[in-house]
Amino acid sequence: MIEHTFIYFLNDNCPRILLNDLGNQIVVNDLFQLFTSGQVNSKKLKIRDNNFKLSLVKLYSNKVDNKIHYCANTREVVFDKIATDIPELDNFLTDEEGKSFSIAIYVEGAFLDENVNEERTAINFNKGEVKFPDQTSQEELRLAITDLLQSEFEGQIQQLSERRLGKVKEFVVQLLGTDNC
């Protein structure tokens, strides 16, 4: 539940939210801190005339969940899996302390606010070739974000790639060794 409302907690003026359950009180804002360990980094991205705010969040949970969340009017509308463009990110990344985390990118901007459908279930991105400076395609935005991630997490992605290559080599050696017996 908290993942779908992360965008609210990224806002500086987020109110303190309390849940009461049979006398047990939970401060939801504290759960956000627990899941992120305070690891939120803001970036700006411009595609032609459209400005976007990116919130890169390290999620410390037991579930691999590397996604780009497109938000309109402070609500998540749709998402893309980062592994679509960076296959290594179907796994956890590891921080300096050896803790595993996933990456969630929350994307906000006037373009998204102005192009969300009434049901808030889709964003009307431009399809095909972009012809005007105020237009953006979902693929174009996703690729710009994954390029930024490639440089931001270059060393960690390289380690995942090397690990993956090592597993493939190990598999091939085992396969060839079995066939030669």
Short mmCIF file of C-alpha atoms in Angstrom, two decimals:
data_model
loop_
_atom_site.label_atom_id
_atom_site.label_comp_id
_atom_site.label_asym_id
_atom_site.label_seq_id
_atom_site.Cartn_x
_atom_site.Cartn_y
_atom_site.Cartn_z
CA MET A 1 0.00 0.00 0.00
CA ILE A 2 2.71 2.49 0.93
CA GLU A 3 4.46 2.12 -2.46
CA HIS A 4 1.43 3.51 -4.31
CA THR A 5 1.42 6.58 -2.08
CA PHE A 6 5.17 7.28 -2.07
CA ILE A 7 4.69 10.36 -4.20
CA TYR A 8 2.85 12.04 -1.30
CA PHE A 9 5.72 11.36 1.09
CA LEU A 10 8.23 12.86 -1.34
CA ASN A 11 6.43 16.19 -1.06
CA ASP A 12 7.97 18.64 1.43
CA ASN A 13 4.57 19.60 2.83
CA CYS A 14 3.37 16.04 3.45
CA PRO A 15 1.32 15.98 6.67
CA ARG A 16 2.08 13.55 9.48
CA ILE A 17 -0.14 10.52 8.85
CA LEU A 18 -1.17 8.23 11.71
CA LEU A 19 -2.94 4.87 11.50
CA ASN A 20 -4.74 3.49 14.52
CA ASP A 21 -5.41 -0.24 14.65
CA LEU A 22 -6.93 -1.59 17.84
CA GLY A 23 -4.92 0.81 19.97
CA ASN A 24 -1.68 0.38 18.03
CA GLN A 25 -0.59 3.61 16.42
CA ILE A 26 1.65 3.67 13.35
CA VAL A 27 3.23 6.80 11.92
CA VAL A 28 3.11 6.12 8.18
CA ASN A 29 5.77 8.78 7.53
CA ASP A 30 8.16 6.67 9.63
CA LEU A 31 7.45 3.64 7.43
CA PHE A 32 8.46 5.71 4.42
CA GLN A 33 11.75 6.55 6.17
CA LEU A 34 12.24 2.87 7.01
CA PHE A 35 11.72 1.70 3.40
CA THR A 36 13.98 4.39 1.93
CA SER A 37 16.55 4.91 4.70
CA GLY A 38 16.29 8.56 3.71
CA GLN A 39 17.84 7.76 0.32
CA VAL A 40 15.89 10.09 -1.99
CA ASN A 41 17.68 12.07 -4.68
CA SER A 42 15.95 14.68 -6.87
CA LYS A 43 16.95 15.36 -10.47
CA LYS A 44 15.60 17.59 -13.20
CA LEU A 45 15.13 16.46 -16.78
CA LYS A 46 14.11 18.48 -19.81
CA ILE A 47 12.84 17.02 -23.06
CA ARG A 48 12.34 19.85 -25.56
CA ASP A 49 9.87 22.26 -23.87
CA ASN A 50 8.84 19.82 -21.13
CA ASN A 51 10.41 19.91 -17.67
CA PHE A 52 10.23 16.87 -15.42
CA LYS A 53 11.17 16.34 -11.78
CA LEU A 54 12.60 12.92 -10.99
CA SER A 55 12.75 11.53 -7.48
CA LEU A 56 15.18 8.61 -7.34
CA VAL A 57 14.33 6.49 -4.33
CA LYS A 58 16.33 3.58 -2.95
CA LEU A 59 13.82 1.03 -1.62
CA TYR A 60 15.11 -1.26 1.08
CA SER A 61 12.61 -4.12 1.02
CA ASN A 62 12.70 -7.84 0.30
CA LYS A 63 11.11 -7.44 -3.15
CA VAL A 64 12.97 -6.50 -6.34
CA ASP A 65 10.92 -3.62 -7.72
CA ASN A 66 12.95 -1.41 -10.07
CA LYS A 67 10.38 0.83 -11.77
CA ILE A 68 9.73 4.24 -13.27
CA HIS A 69 6.46 5.63 -11.89
CA TYR A 70 4.79 8.30 -14.03
CA CYS A 71 2.71 10.57 -11.79
CA ALA A 72 0.09 13.18 -12.61
CA ASN A 73 -1.44 15.57 -10.11
CA THR A 74 0.43 13.89 -7.24
CA ARG A 75 -0.81 10.39 -8.08
CA GLU A 76 0.89 7.45 -9.71
CA VAL A 77 -0.77 6.69 -13.04
CA VAL A 78 1.38 4.13 -14.89
CA PHE A 79 4.83 2.58 -14.57
CA ASP A 80 7.59 1.00 -16.66
CA LYS A 81 10.02 -1.66 -15.51
CA ILE A 82 13.58 -0.37 -15.66
CA ALA A 83 14.81 -3.81 -16.80
CA THR A 84 13.15 -3.11 -20.17
CA ASP A 85 16.18 -0.95 -21.01
CA ILE A 86 18.72 -2.08 -18.39
CA PRO A 87 18.38 -5.90 -18.16
CA GLU A 88 20.72 -6.07 -15.14
CA LEU A 89 18.09 -4.24 -13.09
CA ASP A 90 15.89 -7.28 -12.76
CA ASN A 91 18.00 -7.77 -9.61
CA PHE A 92 18.76 -5.84 -6.45
CA LEU A 93 21.52 -3.26 -6.36
CA THR A 94 23.85 -3.16 -3.34
CA ASP A 95 24.81 -0.04 -1.40
CA GLU A 96 28.16 0.79 0.24
CA GLU A 97 27.14 -1.10 3.39
CA GLY A 98 26.22 -4.27 1.46
CA LYS A 99 22.46 -3.75 1.84
CA SER A 100 20.24 -4.70 -1.10
CA PHE A 101 17.85 -2.16 -2.58
CA SER A 102 15.63 -1.49 -5.58
CA ILE A 103 15.28 1.78 -7.44
CA ALA A 104 11.99 3.61 -7.84
CA ILE A 105 11.87 6.74 -9.96
CA TYR A 106 8.86 9.00 -9.50
CA VAL A 107 8.37 11.33 -12.48
CA GLU A 108 6.32 14.51 -12.16
CA GLY A 109 5.72 17.43 -14.48
CA ALA A 110 3.16 19.71 -16.08
CA PHE A 111 3.20 17.58 -19.24
CA LEU A 112 2.02 14.54 -17.26
CA ASP A 113 -0.58 16.59 -15.33
CA GLU A 114 -2.00 18.00 -18.56
CA ASN A 115 -2.06 14.70 -20.45
CA VAL A 116 -3.54 12.28 -17.91
CA ASN A 117 -6.95 10.85 -18.83
CA GLU A 118 -10.02 11.58 -16.68
CA GLU A 119 -9.91 8.16 -15.00
CA ARG A 120 -6.22 8.65 -14.12
CA THR A 121 -5.42 5.28 -15.64
CA ALA A 122 -3.27 6.44 -18.56
CA ILE A 123 -1.17 9.32 -19.77
CA ASN A 124 -1.71 10.43 -23.35
CA PHE A 125 1.88 10.33 -24.52
CA ASN A 126 2.66 11.14 -28.13
CA LYS A 127 2.75 8.01 -30.30
CA GLY A 128 5.42 7.64 -32.95
CA GLU A 129 7.59 10.51 -34.11
CA VAL A 130 7.43 13.65 -31.99
CA LYS A 131 6.81 16.68 -34.21
CA PHE A 132 6.25 19.56 -31.81
CA PRO A 133 8.41 20.96 -28.99
CA ASP A 134 5.65 20.56 -26.38
CA GLN A 135 5.23 16.82 -27.06
CA THR A 136 6.99 13.83 -25.50
CA SER A 137 6.66 10.10 -26.06
CA GLN A 138 6.74 7.60 -23.22
CA GLU A 139 9.65 5.78 -24.84
CA GLU A 140 11.62 9.01 -25.19
CA LEU A 141 11.05 9.89 -21.52
CA ARG A 142 11.83 6.34 -20.36
CA LEU A 143 15.08 6.23 -22.36
CA ALA A 144 16.19 9.62 -21.01
CA ILE A 145 15.55 8.36 -17.47
CA THR A 146 17.36 5.05 -18.01
CA ASP A 147 20.33 6.94 -19.52
CA LEU A 148 20.47 8.99 -16.33
CA LEU A 149 20.29 5.80 -14.24
CA GLN A 150 23.10 4.21 -16.27
CA SER A 151 25.42 7.04 -15.30
CA GLU A 152 24.10 7.40 -11.73
CA PHE A 153 24.56 3.69 -10.90
CA GLU A 154 27.28 2.81 -13.44
CA GLY A 155 29.54 0.85 -11.08
CA GLN A 156 26.73 -1.16 -9.53
CA ILE A 157 25.19 -2.00 -12.91
CA GLN A 158 28.63 -3.07 -14.16
CA GLN A 159 28.97 -5.44 -11.17
CA LEU A 160 25.56 -6.97 -11.93
CA SER A 161 26.56 -7.37 -15.58
CA GLU A 162 29.83 -9.08 -14.66
CA ARG A 163 28.02 -11.39 -12.24
CA ARG A 164 25.49 -12.28 -14.95
CA LEU A 165 28.28 -12.95 -17.47
CA GLY A 166 30.06 -15.14 -14.90
CA LYS A 167 26.92 -17.24 -14.43
CA VAL A 168 26.57 -17.69 -18.19
CA LYS A 169 30.23 -18.75 -18.49
CA GLU A 170 29.80 -21.17 -15.59
CA PHE A 171 26.70 -22.66 -17.23
CA VAL A 172 28.50 -23.09 -20.57
CA VAL A 173 31.48 -24.76 -18.88
CA GLN A 174 29.15 -27.16 -17.06
CA LEU A 175 27.23 -27.84 -20.25
CA LEU A 176 30.38 -28.53 -22.27
CA GLY A 177 31.86 -30.57 -19.44
CA THR A 178 28.73 -32.74 -19.30
CA ASP A 179 28.73 -33.28 -23.07
CA ASN A 180 32.40 -34.29 -23.10
CA CYS A 181 31.94 -37.05 -20.51
#
